[in-house]
GROMACS .gro file of C-alpha atoms in nm:
model
  123
    1UNK     CA    1   0.001   0.000   0.003
    2UNK     CA    2   0.128   0.344  -0.100
    3UNK     CA    3   0.005   0.657   0.068
    4UNK     CA    4   0.032   0.981  -0.123
    5UNK     CA    5   0.001   1.326   0.038
    6UNK     CA    6  -0.019   1.642  -0.169
    7UNK     CA    7   0.054   1.995  -0.053
    8UNK     CA    8   0.111   2.340  -0.194
    9UNK     CA    9  -0.216   2.435  -0.336
   10UNK     CA   10  -0.377   2.770  -0.277
   11UNK     CA   11  -0.522   3.086  -0.424
   12UNK     CA   12  -0.312   3.277  -0.675
   13UNK     CA   13  -0.376   3.549  -0.926
   14UNK     CA   14  -0.356   3.481  -1.303
   15UNK     CA   15   0.005   3.485  -1.419
   16UNK     CA   16   0.126   3.369  -1.083
   17UNK     CA   17   0.302   3.052  -0.973
   18UNK     CA   18   0.254   2.767  -0.739
   19UNK     CA   19   0.452   2.452  -0.664
   20UNK     CA   20   0.277   2.133  -0.561
   21UNK     CA   21   0.440   1.859  -0.376
   22UNK     CA   22   0.343   1.495  -0.326
   23UNK     CA   23   0.521   1.279  -0.072
   24UNK     CA   24   0.482   0.901  -0.090
   25UNK     CA   25   0.505   0.651   0.192
   26UNK     CA   26   0.651   0.379  -0.020
   27UNK     CA   27   1.017   0.275   0.029
   28UNK     CA   28   1.001   0.171  -0.335
   29UNK     CA   29   0.900   0.517  -0.459
   30UNK     CA   30   1.156   0.506  -0.735
   31UNK     CA   31   0.980   0.201  -0.889
   32UNK     CA   32   0.675   0.414  -0.972
   33UNK     CA   33   0.586   0.643  -1.251
   34UNK     CA   34   0.429   0.945  -1.085
   35UNK     CA   35   0.148   1.150  -1.238
   36UNK     CA   36  -0.056   1.462  -1.176
   37UNK     CA   37  -0.421   1.476  -1.269
   38UNK     CA   38  -0.667   1.756  -1.205
   39UNK     CA   39  -1.049   1.781  -1.173
   40UNK     CA   40  -1.246   2.108  -1.220
   41UNK     CA   41  -1.596   2.142  -1.088
   42UNK     CA   42  -1.844   1.955  -1.309
   43UNK     CA   43  -1.567   1.800  -1.530
   44UNK     CA   44  -1.392   1.475  -1.557
   45UNK     CA   45  -1.054   1.416  -1.397
   46UNK     CA   46  -0.796   1.487  -1.661
   47UNK     CA   47  -0.436   1.392  -1.713
   48UNK     CA   48  -0.180   1.673  -1.657
   49UNK     CA   49   0.166   1.520  -1.666
   50UNK     CA   50   0.368   1.213  -1.562
   51UNK     CA   51   0.732   1.145  -1.495
   52UNK     CA   52   0.896   0.813  -1.521
   53UNK     CA   53   1.095   0.616  -1.250
   54UNK     CA   54   1.428   0.770  -1.313
   55UNK     CA   55   1.299   1.107  -1.407
   56UNK     CA   56   1.425   1.081  -1.762
   57UNK     CA   57   1.086   1.059  -1.917
   58UNK     CA   58   0.797   1.306  -1.899
   59UNK     CA   59   0.471   1.361  -2.092
   60UNK     CA   60   0.266   1.676  -2.056
   61UNK     CA   61  -0.089   1.755  -2.160
   62UNK     CA   62  -0.099   2.017  -2.435
   63UNK     CA   63  -0.286   2.263  -2.206
   64UNK     CA   64   0.008   2.283  -1.968
   65UNK     CA   65   0.317   2.247  -2.194
   66UNK     CA   66   0.567   2.521  -2.151
   67UNK     CA   67   0.404   2.636  -1.822
   68UNK     CA   68   0.415   2.337  -1.593
   69UNK     CA   69   0.730   2.135  -1.495
   70UNK     CA   70   0.737   1.799  -1.325
   71UNK     CA   71   1.036   1.666  -1.138
   72UNK     CA   72   1.107   1.423  -0.866
   73UNK     CA   73   1.349   1.361  -0.580
   74UNK     CA   74   1.358   0.984  -0.510
   75UNK     CA   75   1.568   1.027  -0.205
   76UNK     CA   76   1.276   1.223  -0.050
   77UNK     CA   77   1.004   1.010  -0.214
   78UNK     CA   78   0.860   1.329  -0.348
   79UNK     CA   79   0.733   1.453  -0.675
   80UNK     CA   80   0.686   1.821  -0.759
   81UNK     CA   81   0.476   2.016  -1.000
   82UNK     CA   82   0.600   2.364  -1.066
   83UNK     CA   83   0.312   2.567  -1.220
   84UNK     CA   84   0.389   2.901  -1.385
   85UNK     CA   85   0.187   3.151  -1.585
   86UNK     CA   86  -0.127   3.015  -1.422
   87UNK     CA   87  -0.469   3.079  -1.583
   88UNK     CA   88  -0.816   3.071  -1.443
   89UNK     CA   89  -0.888   2.756  -1.642
   90UNK     CA   90  -0.616   2.581  -1.429
   91UNK     CA   91  -0.839   2.604  -1.132
   92UNK     CA   92  -0.909   2.242  -1.013
   93UNK     CA   93  -0.830   1.995  -0.743
   94UNK     CA   94  -0.492   1.846  -0.833
   95UNK     CA   95  -0.427   1.483  -0.759
   96UNK     CA   96  -0.098   1.295  -0.739
   97UNK     CA   97  -0.094   0.929  -0.848
   98UNK     CA   98   0.146   0.639  -0.863
   99UNK     CA   99   0.168   0.377  -1.141
  100UNK     CA  100   0.374   0.065  -1.204
  101UNK     CA  101   0.342   0.129  -1.580
  102UNK     CA  102   0.629   0.324  -1.738
  103UNK     CA  103   0.397   0.512  -1.966
  104UNK     CA  104   0.081   0.614  -1.789
  105UNK     CA  105  -0.166   0.881  -1.920
  106UNK     CA  106  -0.493   0.716  -1.825
  107UNK     CA  107  -0.663   0.717  -1.478
  108UNK     CA  108  -0.681   0.335  -1.493
  109UNK     CA  109  -0.302   0.316  -1.526
  110UNK     CA  110  -0.265   0.438  -1.171
  111UNK     CA  111  -0.315   0.222  -0.861
  112UNK     CA  112  -0.261   0.482  -0.583
  113UNK     CA  113  -0.405   0.831  -0.546
  114UNK     CA  114  -0.368   1.119  -0.302
  115UNK     CA  115  -0.654   1.310  -0.161
  116UNK     CA  116  -0.597   1.616  -0.378
  117UNK     CA  117  -0.506   1.979  -0.318
  118UNK     CA  118  -0.709   2.278  -0.437
  119UNK     CA  119  -0.563   2.527  -0.675
  120UNK     CA  120  -0.766   2.837  -0.743
  121UNK     CA  121  -0.657   3.096  -1.003
  122UNK     CA  122  -0.830   3.426  -0.992
  123UNK     CA  123  -0.861   3.656  -1.298
   0.00000   0.00000   0.00000
């Protein structure tokens, strides 16, 4: 069982930045591809980005390319999401998730999920 705890959400003005963190309880954190998803009110949970075990592979949704950056510190069992140039449409609950698949863009690819952290971007 892997427990994931997100932090770093909050309220920010459009154009601002936030950094989300997700810390895992697993001693085998480095074995997992880590992903971020988000869910806006009334919408489906959508893929944002993932990073592979070693950090050498990433895949971003088109909507966040060039603005968001994912990176991980396996020694701290933590994955980060640096979000810059935030837009009101980025407002959502952001979820961290862990997958044993190397390439994982679908919700069903992920076995473990965090509780989510709210990000609100005001215009």
